[in-house]
Coordinates of C-alpha atoms and ligand atoms in Angstrom, one line a residue:
M1 CA 0.0 0.0 0.0
C2 CA 2.0 3.0 -1.2
G3 CA 2.1 6.3 0.6
I4 CA 2.6 9.8 -0.8
V5 CA 3.9 12.9 1.0
G6 CA 4.7 16.3 -0.6
Y7 CA 5.6 19.5 1.0
I8 CA 6.2 23.2 0.2
G9 CA 6.6 25.9 2.8
E10 CA 9.0 27.5 5.2
K11 CA 10.3 24.4 7.0
E12 CA 13.1 22.1 6.2
A13 CA 11.4 19.8 3.7
T14 CA 13.2 16.6 4.6
N15 CA 11.9 16.8 8.2
V16 CA 8.3 17.2 7.2
L17 CA 8.6 14.6 4.4
L18 CA 10.3 11.9 6.6
S19 CA 7.9 12.5 9.5
G20 CA 5.0 12.2 7.0
L21 CA 6.4 8.9 5.7
R22 CA 6.7 7.6 9.2
R23 CA 3.0 8.3 9.8
L24 CA 2.2 6.3 6.7
E25 CA 4.5 3.4 7.6
Y26 CA 1.5 1.5 9.1
R27 CA 0.2 0.9 5.6
G28 CA 3.1 -1.5 4.9
Y29 CA 5.8 -0.9 2.2
D30 CA 9.1 -2.3 1.0
S31 CA 11.1 0.7 -0.1
A32 CA 11.1 4.5 0.3
G33 CA 12.4 7.6 -1.4
I34 CA 12.6 11.3 -1.3
S35 CA 13.3 14.1 -3.8
L36 CA 14.0 17.8 -3.2
T37 CA 14.7 20.8 -5.2
R38 CA 18.0 22.1 -4.1
E39 CA 20.0 24.8 -5.7
D40 CA 17.9 24.5 -8.8
R41 CA 18.7 20.8 -9.0
L42 CA 16.6 17.7 -8.1
Q43 CA 18.2 15.6 -5.4
V44 CA 16.9 12.1 -5.1
I45 CA 17.6 9.6 -2.3
K46 CA 16.0 6.1 -2.3
R47 CA 16.4 3.0 -0.2
S48 CA 14.9 -0.4 -0.3
G49 CA 13.6 -1.4 3.2
K50 CA 12.5 0.9 5.9
V51 CA 12.0 4.7 6.2
A52 CA 14.7 4.5 9.0
E53 CA 17.2 3.5 6.2
L54 CA 16.1 6.4 4.1
S55 CA 16.4 8.8 7.0
K56 CA 19.9 7.5 7.7
A57 CA 20.9 8.0 4.0
V58 CA 19.5 11.5 4.1
H59 CA 21.5 12.3 7.2
E60 CA 24.6 10.8 5.7
T61 CA 24.2 12.9 2.6
F62 CA 23.3 16.1 4.5
P63 CA 24.8 16.3 8.0
G64 CA 22.0 17.0 10.5
G65 CA 19.4 16.5 7.7
E66 CA 19.8 20.2 6.8
T67 CA 19.2 20.4 3.1
A68 CA 17.9 24.0 3.1
S69 CA 15.3 22.8 0.7
R70 CA 11.7 23.9 1.3
V71 CA 10.0 21.8 -1.4
G72 CA 9.9 18.0 -2.1
V73 CA 8.0 14.8 -2.5
A74 CA 8.5 11.4 -0.8
H75 CA 7.0 8.0 -1.1
T76 CA 6.7 4.5 0.5
R77 CA 6.4 1.8 -2.2
W78 CA 4.7 -1.5 -2.0
A79 CA 6.0 -3.4 -5.0
T80 CA 3.6 -4.1 -7.8
H81 CA 5.5 -3.6 -11.1
G82 CA 9.0 -5.0 -10.4
P83 CA 10.8 -6.0 -7.2
P84 CA 11.4 -3.7 -4.2
T85 CA 14.8 -2.4 -5.3
E86 CA 16.2 1.1 -5.1
A87 CA 15.7 1.5 -8.9
N88 CA 12.0 0.7 -8.6
A89 CA 11.5 2.9 -5.6
H90 CA 9.9 6.4 -6.1
P91 CA 10.4 9.3 -6.8
H92 CA 11.0 8.6 -10.5
L93 CA 12.7 11.2 -12.8
D94 CA 12.0 12.0 -16.4
E95 CA 14.5 11.7 -19.1
G96 CA 15.9 15.2 -18.6
R97 CA 16.0 14.7 -14.7
R98 CA 13.9 17.9 -14.4
V99 CA 10.7 16.3 -13.0
A100 CA 10.4 14.1 -9.9
L101 CA 7.2 12.1 -9.5
V102 CA 5.7 9.9 -6.8
H103 CA 2.7 7.8 -7.8
N104 CA 0.1 5.5 -6.3
G105 CA -2.2 3.5 -8.6
I106 CA -1.6 1.6 -11.8
I107 CA -1.0 3.1 -15.3
E108 CA -2.7 0.4 -17.4
N109 CA -1.3 1.6 -20.8
Y110 CA 2.3 2.1 -19.6
R111 CA 3.8 -0.5 -22.0
H112 CA 2.4 1.3 -25.0
I113 CA 3.6 4.7 -23.7
R114 CA 7.0 3.3 -22.8
S115 CA 7.5 1.9 -26.3
H116 CA 6.4 5.2 -27.8
L117 CA 8.9 7.1 -25.6
E118 CA 11.7 4.5 -26.2
A119 CA 11.3 5.1 -29.9
K120 CA 11.9 8.8 -29.2
G121 CA 15.2 8.0 -27.4
H122 CA 14.1 7.7 -23.7
T123 CA 16.0 5.3 -21.5
F124 CA 14.2 3.7 -18.5
H125 CA 15.9 2.7 -15.3
S126 CA 13.1 0.8 -13.6
D127 CA 10.4 -1.8 -14.2
T128 CA 7.7 0.5 -13.0
D129 CA 4.6 2.1 -14.7
S130 CA 5.3 5.2 -12.6
E131 CA 8.6 6.0 -14.2
V132 CA 6.8 6.0 -17.6
L133 CA 4.5 8.7 -16.3
A134 CA 7.4 10.8 -15.1
H135 CA 9.0 10.5 -18.6
L136 CA 5.7 11.4 -20.3
I137 CA 5.4 14.6 -18.2
G138 CA 9.0 15.4 -19.0
D139 CA 8.3 14.8 -22.7
Y140 CA 5.5 17.3 -22.7
L141 CA 7.6 19.7 -20.6
D142 CA 10.1 19.7 -23.5
G143 CA 7.4 21.4 -25.6
D144 CA 6.7 24.7 -24.0
G145 CA 8.2 24.4 -20.5
D146 CA 4.9 24.8 -18.7
F147 CA 4.9 22.4 -15.8
L148 CA 1.1 22.4 -15.1
G149 CA 0.4 22.1 -18.9
A150 CA 2.8 19.1 -19.1
V151 CA 1.2 17.3 -16.1
C152 CA -2.3 17.8 -17.5
A153 CA -1.3 16.7 -21.0
A154 CA 0.4 13.5 -19.7
L155 CA -2.5 12.6 -17.4
R156 CA -5.0 13.0 -20.3
K157 CA -3.0 10.2 -22.1
V158 CA -2.9 7.7 -19.3
E159 CA -5.4 5.0 -18.6
G160 CA -5.7 3.6 -15.2
T161 CA -5.5 5.1 -11.7
F162 CA -3.2 7.6 -10.1
G163 CA -2.6 9.7 -7.1
I164 CA 0.5 11.8 -7.8
A165 CA 2.7 14.5 -6.4
A166 CA 5.4 16.0 -8.7
I167 CA 8.0 18.7 -8.5
C168 CA 10.0 20.4 -11.2
Q169 CA 13.5 21.7 -11.1
D170 CA 12.7 24.6 -13.3
D171 CA 9.7 25.6 -11.3
P172 CA 10.4 25.2 -7.5
T173 CA 7.5 27.4 -6.5
K174 CA 4.9 24.7 -6.6
V175 CA 4.1 21.0 -6.1
I176 CA 1.5 19.5 -8.5
A177 CA -0.8 16.8 -7.3
A178 CA -3.6 15.0 -9.0
R179 CA -5.8 12.0 -8.6
R180 CA -8.0 9.5 -10.3
G181 CA -9.1 6.6 -8.2
S182 CA -6.3 6.9 -5.6
P183 CA -6.8 9.4 -2.8
I184 CA -5.0 12.7 -2.4
V185 CA -5.6 15.1 0.4
I186 CA -4.0 18.6 0.7
G187 CA -3.4 20.3 4.0
V188 CA -3.3 24.1 3.8
G189 CA -1.4 25.7 6.6
Q190 CA 0.1 29.1 7.3
N191 CA 2.7 29.7 4.6
E192 CA 3.0 26.0 4.0
S193 CA 1.1 23.1 2.3
I194 CA 1.3 19.4 2.6
I195 CA 0.1 16.8 0.2
A196 CA -0.6 13.2 1.2
S197 CA -2.3 10.0 0.2
D198 CA -3.8 9.8 3.7
A199 CA -4.8 12.4 6.2
A200 CA -2.7 10.7 8.9
A201 CA 0.3 12.4 7.3
V202 CA -1.3 15.8 7.4
I203 CA -2.8 16.3 10.9
S204 CA 0.5 17.2 12.7
L205 CA 0.7 20.3 10.3
T206 CA -2.8 21.4 9.8
H207 CA -6.5 20.5 10.1
Q208 CA -7.6 22.5 7.1
V209 CA -7.8 20.1 4.2
V210 CA -8.9 19.9 0.6
Y211 CA -9.8 16.5 -0.9
L212 CA -9.2 16.1 -4.6
D213 CA -11.9 14.5 -6.8
D214 CA -11.1 12.2 -9.7
N215 CA -9.3 14.0 -12.5
D216 CA -8.5 17.1 -10.4
V217 CA -5.1 18.6 -10.8
A218 CA -3.9 20.9 -7.9
V219 CA -1.2 23.5 -8.1
V220 CA 0.0 23.7 -4.5
T221 CA 2.1 26.6 -3.2
P222 CA 2.9 27.6 0.4
G223 CA -0.6 28.2 1.8
S224 CA -2.6 28.0 -1.4
V225 CA -4.2 25.3 -3.6
D226 CA -5.5 26.1 -7.1
I227 CA -7.5 23.2 -8.6
R228 CA -8.0 22.5 -12.3
D229 CA -9.5 19.7 -14.3
L230 CA -7.3 17.8 -16.8
N231 CA -8.0 20.5 -19.4
N232 CA -6.6 23.1 -17.1
V233 CA -10.1 24.6 -16.4
P234 CA -10.4 25.9 -12.8
V235 CA -12.7 23.9 -10.5
N236 CA -13.9 24.7 -7.0
R237 CA -13.3 22.4 -4.0
E238 CA -14.2 23.3 -0.5
I239 CA -11.7 23.4 2.4
S240 CA -12.9 21.1 5.2
E241 CA -11.8 20.7 8.8
L242 CA -10.2 17.4 9.9
E243 CA -12.0 16.2 13.0
W244 CA -9.1 14.0 14.3
S245 CA -7.1 15.1 17.2
D246 CA -3.3 15.6 16.8
T247 CA -2.7 12.5 18.9
S248 CA -5.2 10.3 17.3
A249 CA -2.6 9.0 14.8
E250 CA -0.1 8.3 17.6
L251 CA 0.5 5.1 19.5
G252 CA -0.3 6.5 23.0
G253 CA 1.7 3.8 24.7
Y254 CA 0.4 0.8 22.7
E255 CA 2.9 -1.5 21.0
H256 CA 1.2 -1.1 17.6
F257 CA -1.9 0.5 16.1
M258 CA -4.0 -2.6 15.8
L259 CA -3.7 -3.2 19.5
K260 CA -4.5 0.4 20.2
E261 CA -7.6 0.3 18.0
I262 CA -8.8 -3.0 19.5
H263 CA -8.8 -1.3 22.9
E264 CA -10.4 1.8 21.5
Q265 CA -13.6 -0.1 20.6
P266 CA -15.7 0.6 23.6
D267 CA -15.2 4.4 23.0
S268 CA -15.4 4.2 19.2
I269 CA -18.7 2.2 19.4
R270 CA -20.0 4.8 22.0
N271 CA -19.2 7.5 19.5
A272 CA -20.9 5.7 16.7
I273 CA -24.2 5.3 18.6
R274 CA -24.1 8.6 20.6
G275 CA -27.3 10.6 20.1
R276 CA -28.6 8.1 17.5
L277 CA -30.9 5.9 19.7
D278 CA -34.4 7.1 20.5
F279 CA -35.4 4.9 23.4
D280 CA -38.9 6.3 23.7
N281 CA -39.9 5.4 20.2
G282 CA -37.6 2.3 20.0
T283 CA -35.9 3.6 16.9
A284 CA -32.7 5.2 15.6
V285 CA -32.2 8.8 14.6
L286 CA -30.0 8.9 11.5
S287 CA -30.4 12.4 10.1
G288 CA -27.6 11.8 7.6
L289 CA -29.9 9.4 5.7
G290 CA -32.1 12.5 5.0
T291 CA -35.3 10.6 4.5
T292 CA -38.9 10.6 5.8
P293 CA -40.5 7.5 7.2
R294 CA -42.7 7.5 4.1
E295 CA -39.7 7.4 1.7
I296 CA -38.2 4.6 3.9
S297 CA -41.4 2.6 3.6
E298 CA -41.1 2.7 -0.2
V299 CA -37.8 0.9 -0.1
Q300 CA -38.3 -2.7 -1.1
R301 CA -34.8 -4.2 -0.9
A302 CA -31.4 -3.4 0.6
I303 CA -28.2 -4.2 -1.3
I304 CA -25.1 -3.8 0.8
V305 CA -21.8 -3.5 -1.1
G306 CA -18.2 -3.4 0.3
C307 CA -14.9 -5.3 0.3
G308 CA -13.1 -7.4 2.9
T309 CA -14.0 -6.5 6.4
S310 CA -16.6 -4.0 5.3
M311 CA -18.3 -6.7 3.3
N312 CA -18.3 -9.0 6.4
A313 CA -19.9 -6.2 8.4
G314 CA -22.4 -5.8 5.6
M315 CA -23.4 -9.4 6.0
V316 CA -24.3 -8.8 9.7
G317 CA -26.4 -5.9 8.3
E318 CA -28.1 -8.2 5.8
Y319 CA -29.3 -10.5 8.6
A320 CA -30.4 -7.4 10.7
F321 CA -32.4 -6.0 7.7
E322 CA -34.2 -9.3 7.4
N323 CA -34.8 -9.7 11.1
F324 CA -35.7 -6.1 12.1
A325 CA -37.1 -4.7 8.9
D326 CA -38.6 -7.8 7.3
M327 CA -36.9 -6.6 4.2
P328 CA -35.0 -8.6 1.5
A329 CA -31.4 -7.8 1.8
E330 CA -28.3 -8.9 -0.1
V331 CA -24.6 -8.4 0.3
E332 CA -22.4 -8.0 -2.7
Q333 CA -18.7 -8.0 -3.0
A334 CA -18.2 -4.5 -4.6
A335 CA -15.9 -5.6 -7.5
E336 CA -18.3 -8.4 -8.5
F337 CA -21.2 -6.0 -8.3
R338 CA -19.5 -3.4 -10.5
Y339 CA -18.4 -5.9 -13.2
R340 CA -21.7 -7.7 -13.5
N341 CA -24.9 -6.2 -14.8
P342 CA -26.6 -5.9 -11.4
I343 CA -30.3 -5.6 -11.5
I344 CA -31.1 -2.5 -9.5
K345 CA -34.4 -0.7 -9.2
A346 CA -35.4 2.7 -8.0
T347 CA -37.0 1.1 -5.0
D348 CA -33.7 -0.4 -4.0
L349 CA -31.5 1.0 -1.2
V350 CA -27.8 0.5 -1.9
I351 CA -25.6 0.9 1.1
A352 CA -21.9 1.2 0.4
I353 CA -19.7 0.4 3.4
S354 CA -16.1 1.6 3.5
Q355 CA -13.9 2.6 6.3
S356 CA -11.7 4.7 4.1
G357 CA -14.4 5.9 1.8
E358 CA -11.9 5.5 -1.0
T359 CA -11.9 1.8 -2.0
A360 CA -12.0 1.9 -5.8
D361 CA -14.3 -1.1 -6.3
T362 CA -16.8 0.2 -3.7
L363 CA -16.7 3.6 -5.3
A364 CA -17.3 2.1 -8.7
A365 CA -20.3 0.1 -7.3
V366 CA -21.7 3.4 -5.9
R367 CA -21.4 5.1 -9.2
E368 CA -23.1 2.1 -11.0
A369 CA -26.0 2.2 -8.5
I370 CA -26.4 5.9 -8.8
Q371 CA -26.4 5.6 -12.6
K372 CA -29.1 2.9 -12.4
G373 CA -31.3 5.2 -10.3
A374 CA -31.1 3.5 -6.9
W375 CA -31.1 5.4 -3.6
V376 CA -27.5 5.1 -2.5
S377 CA -26.2 5.7 1.0
G378 CA -22.6 5.6 2.3
L379 CA -21.4 4.2 5.6
C380 CA -17.9 5.7 5.8
N381 CA -15.5 6.5 8.6
V382 CA -13.3 9.1 6.9
V383 CA -15.1 12.4 6.8
G384 CA -15.1 14.0 3.4
S385 CA -13.9 10.8 1.7
T386 CA -15.0 10.3 -1.9
I387 CA -17.7 7.7 -1.2
A388 CA -19.1 10.0 1.5
R389 CA -19.1 12.9 -0.8
E390 CA -20.5 11.1 -3.9
T391 CA -23.3 9.4 -2.0
G392 CA -24.4 12.7 -0.4
R393 CA -26.5 11.1 2.2
G394 CA -24.9 8.7 4.5
I395 CA -23.9 8.0 8.0
Y396 CA -20.4 8.5 9.4
L397 CA -19.0 5.8 11.7
H398 CA -17.2 8.3 14.0
A399 CA -14.7 5.5 14.9
G400 CA -11.8 7.9 14.8
P401 CA -8.8 7.3 12.5
E402 CA -8.2 3.6 11.8
I403 CA -4.4 3.6 11.2
S404 CA -3.9 -0.1 11.3
V405 CA -4.4 -1.7 7.9
A406 CA -6.1 -4.6 9.6
S407 CA -9.6 -3.3 10.4
T408 CA -10.9 -3.8 13.9
K409 CA -12.8 -0.9 15.4
A410 CA -14.2 0.1 12.0
F411 CA -15.8 -3.4 11.8
T412 CA -17.5 -3.1 15.1
C413 CA -18.7 0.4 14.4
Q414 CA -20.0 -0.6 11.0
V415 CA -21.9 -3.4 12.7
A416 CA -23.4 -1.0 15.3
V417 CA -24.4 1.5 12.6
L418 CA -25.9 -1.1 10.4
L419 CA -28.0 -2.4 13.3
M420 CA -29.3 1.1 13.8
V421 CA -30.1 1.5 10.1
A422 CA -32.0 -1.8 10.2
L423 CA -33.8 -0.7 13.4
K424 CA -34.9 2.5 11.8
F425 CA -36.2 0.7 8.7
G426 CA -37.9 -1.8 10.9
R427 CA -39.7 0.9 12.8
C428 CA -40.9 2.6 9.6
G429 CA -42.4 -0.8 8.8
R430 CA -43.9 -3.6 11.0
L431 CA -41.4 -3.7 13.9
S432 CA -43.2 -2.9 17.2
C433 CA -42.2 -0.1 19.5
E434 CA -41.6 -2.6 22.3
R435 CA -39.3 -4.8 20.2
G436 CA -37.6 -1.6 18.9
Q437 CA -36.9 -0.5 22.4
E438 CA -35.4 -3.9 23.2
I439 CA -33.1 -3.6 20.2
A440 CA -32.1 -0.1 21.1
R441 CA -31.2 -1.1 24.6
A442 CA -29.2 -4.1 23.3
I443 CA -27.2 -1.8 21.0
E444 CA -26.6 0.6 23.8
A445 CA -25.1 -2.2 25.9
I446 CA -22.5 -3.2 23.2
P447 CA -19.6 -0.9 24.4
E448 CA -19.8 -2.3 27.9
L449 CA -19.9 -5.9 26.7
V450 CA -16.8 -5.1 24.6
E451 CA -15.1 -3.8 27.7
R452 CA -15.8 -7.1 29.4
V453 CA -14.2 -9.0 26.6
L454 CA -11.2 -6.7 26.6
E455 CA -10.7 -7.5 30.3
K456 CA -9.8 -11.0 29.2
N457 CA -6.9 -9.6 27.2
D458 CA -4.2 -11.7 29.1
Q459 CA -6.2 -14.9 28.8
I460 CA -6.7 -14.3 25.1
A461 CA -3.0 -13.6 24.6
R462 CA -2.1 -16.8 26.4
E463 CA -4.5 -18.8 24.2
A464 CA -3.1 -17.2 21.1
E465 CA 0.5 -18.2 22.1
R466 CA -0.6 -21.9 22.4
W467 CA -1.7 -21.8 18.7
A468 CA 1.0 -19.6 17.3
E469 CA 2.8 -22.4 15.4
T470 CA -0.3 -23.8 13.7
Q471 CA -0.5 -23.6 9.9
H472 CA -4.2 -23.8 9.5
A473 CA -7.4 -22.9 11.4
F474 CA -11.1 -22.9 10.9
F475 CA -13.6 -20.4 12.2
L476 CA -17.2 -21.5 12.5
G477 CA -20.4 -19.7 13.3
R478 CA -24.1 -19.7 12.6
G479 CA -26.5 -16.9 11.9
Y480 CA -25.0 -13.5 12.8
Q481 CA -21.8 -15.3 13.9
Y482 CA -21.2 -16.6 10.4
P483 CA -19.9 -13.2 9.1
V484 CA -18.0 -12.9 12.4
A485 CA -16.3 -16.2 11.6
L486 CA -15.4 -14.9 8.2
E487 CA -14.0 -11.8 9.7
G488 CA -12.0 -13.9 12.3
A489 CA -10.5 -16.0 9.5
L490 CA -9.6 -12.8 7.5
K491 CA -7.9 -11.3 10.5
L492 CA -5.9 -14.4 11.2
K493 CA -4.7 -14.7 7.6
E494 CA -3.8 -11.0 7.3
I495 CA -2.0 -10.6 10.7
S496 CA -0.5 -14.0 11.4
Y497 CA 0.0 -15.4 7.9
I498 CA -1.8 -18.5 9.0
H499 CA -4.1 -20.1 6.5
A500 CA -7.7 -19.8 7.9
E501 CA -11.2 -20.5 6.6
G502 CA -14.5 -19.2 7.9
Y503 CA -17.6 -21.3 7.4
P504 CA -21.2 -21.5 8.4
A505 CA -20.9 -24.1 11.1
A506 CA -23.5 -26.3 9.4
E507 CA -21.5 -26.3 6.1
M508 CA -18.6 -28.3 7.8
K509 CA -20.1 -31.6 7.2
H510 CA -20.5 -30.9 3.5
G511 CA -16.8 -31.5 2.7
P512 CA -14.5 -29.2 4.7
I513 CA -14.7 -31.6 7.7
A514 CA -12.3 -33.8 5.7
L515 CA -9.6 -31.4 6.8
I516 CA -10.3 -31.6 10.5
A517 CA -7.5 -33.7 11.9
K518 CA -5.8 -34.1 15.2
Q519 CA -4.9 -30.8 16.8
M520 CA -6.5 -28.6 14.1
P521 CA -7.6 -25.5 15.8
V522 CA -11.3 -24.7 15.2
V523 CA -12.6 -21.4 16.6
V524 CA -16.3 -21.8 17.2
I525 CA -18.4 -18.7 18.0
A526 CA -21.3 -20.0 20.1
P527 CA -23.4 -17.4 21.9
H528 CA -26.2 -18.7 24.0
D529 CA -29.1 -17.7 21.8
K530 CA -32.4 -19.5 21.1
L531 CA -31.9 -20.4 17.5
T532 CA -28.3 -21.5 17.0
Y533 CA -26.7 -22.6 20.3
Q534 CA -27.8 -26.3 20.4
K535 CA -27.0 -26.8 16.8
T536 CA -23.6 -25.3 17.2
L537 CA -22.9 -27.7 20.1
G538 CA -23.6 -30.5 17.6
N539 CA -21.0 -29.0 15.2
I540 CA -18.5 -28.9 18.1
E541 CA -19.1 -32.6 18.7
E542 CA -18.3 -33.2 15.0
V543 CA -14.9 -31.4 15.4
K544 CA -14.1 -33.3 18.6
A545 CA -14.9 -36.6 17.0
R546 CA -12.1 -36.0 14.6
E547 CA -9.7 -34.9 17.4
G548 CA -9.7 -31.2 16.2
M549 CA -9.1 -28.7 19.0
V550 CA -12.1 -26.5 19.7
I551 CA -11.5 -22.9 20.8
A552 CA -15.0 -21.9 21.9
I553 CA -16.1 -18.3 22.2
A554 CA -19.2 -18.6 24.2
Ligands
LIG1 O1 -11.7 1.1 3.5 P1 -12.6 0.0 3.1 O2 -13.4 -0.4 4.3 O3 -13.4 0.2 1.9 O4 -11.6 -1.2 2.8 C1 -12.0 -2.4 2.3 C2 -11.1 -3.5 2.6 O5 -9.9 -3.4 1.9 C3 -10.8 -3.6 4.1 O6 -11.9 -3.8 4.9 C4 -9.8 -4.8 4.4 O7 -10.4 -6.0 4.1 C5 -9.4 -4.7 5.9 N1 -8.5 -3.6 6.1 C6 -8.8 -6.0 6.4 O8 -8.5 -6.0 7.7

């Protein structure tokens, strides 16, 4: 997951850029680089490995890290085109070494552009699609020397996605940023501006930010942002205020962000439900949806789209819609949804779920649903994100920044918000006030229940240690616990590199049970509810009969 930082202002650029990269380290990367304009020349330093290596190299090149440069761009790269070598690390330079570019996304037609430029005499030093874009900008710059014009012309030629920041040796008064399908946020401070792919890199400098829309190109100077479209026609984008506190993107004594965010859940869920439960009427107050009860009663079906963890949360929402609102509901993996020909009607409610609000497939699904005339609502965490803006009406999670790539608190807040949406729809339909009140009280109780689970931290850690050497694991659940099992398996894969599968517990006997052998850990989520508990006990017996090891969450 690549990260972009750009800076122009009064401070030593290397300090701002390196500290911005450190704030993006959580996203994972395998090389890093920085480029500065210095004495009218572009200086580039790159290293494979960690930002610490890059920082060391910068300090070796410039004692004390003092470069006297006030403008630059920097990047952390997660290898896609070519291995994580120094040559493939960003920034990339153009043929004339006048433009330095950092790029997130994929230039799909890079082979074609590369051959065209090679035929004109360009020599490439990396395997990346990004270097091709740097050369293309340089090629246009050779025409009339207009940096902005060259960036716009190059971006008009590329197919695919980009979030970029670029500097030019001949024009050190600006950084140019642009986006299509890959987020860019610009922080506007006092006599300084910072560009980043993620607001976490901006908040230490300023809370005043501008989010770029697709095909926006921004000319960024110290304290100003001038936005154009790809044809260089001015467009207007609002400045918004980042709600995050300065310390929200810091570890605050935790060993890593995932642990911090796991422990933040009671508070984040409280924030997600605060002021949104109406106990008298047994319903939820979700003004962001912007609908009357009458409009809600006209909705015939809910289609919930998302990816990964957000899709798993959506599945909990599907069950809640069916149970609370008596309404047909379906969950769709966003990429599958966008590339099929989904049958959507004007009476459908499409709910797009995304922590970041920037996931390309979910965004494309939103656009497809809007195009087809559905009522589309977004459940996002990042305020001002593209999905939040494009859906117009939606509900923020208020989970606070989720820095860890592995989603935790966003999942539980998504579930809490979906329960409230289903409750509201239920109350506009046949759900009784009394049942609505019960559900509202149950939702209100969630943070405290989470606190009680977190008190078992040490016990859970000891249990995890016992299983740390295992190669495979199963997660089983029924009903609402099935998506939870899927989410558990996703987390184990992502964090521990242990192969894990989530299944509806009843599905085990239809084949997967063949894999249950001696000592195979099977996590079974078995809450004591009326419908599923006894049946789940039966599934536990099946596992034990094959000498699998049951880890019951009960
Ligand atoms: O930002 P989004 O919720 O749209 O991201 C979608 C997925 O990439 C994300 O949920 C992913 O599966 C989790 N980070 C995994 O822990």
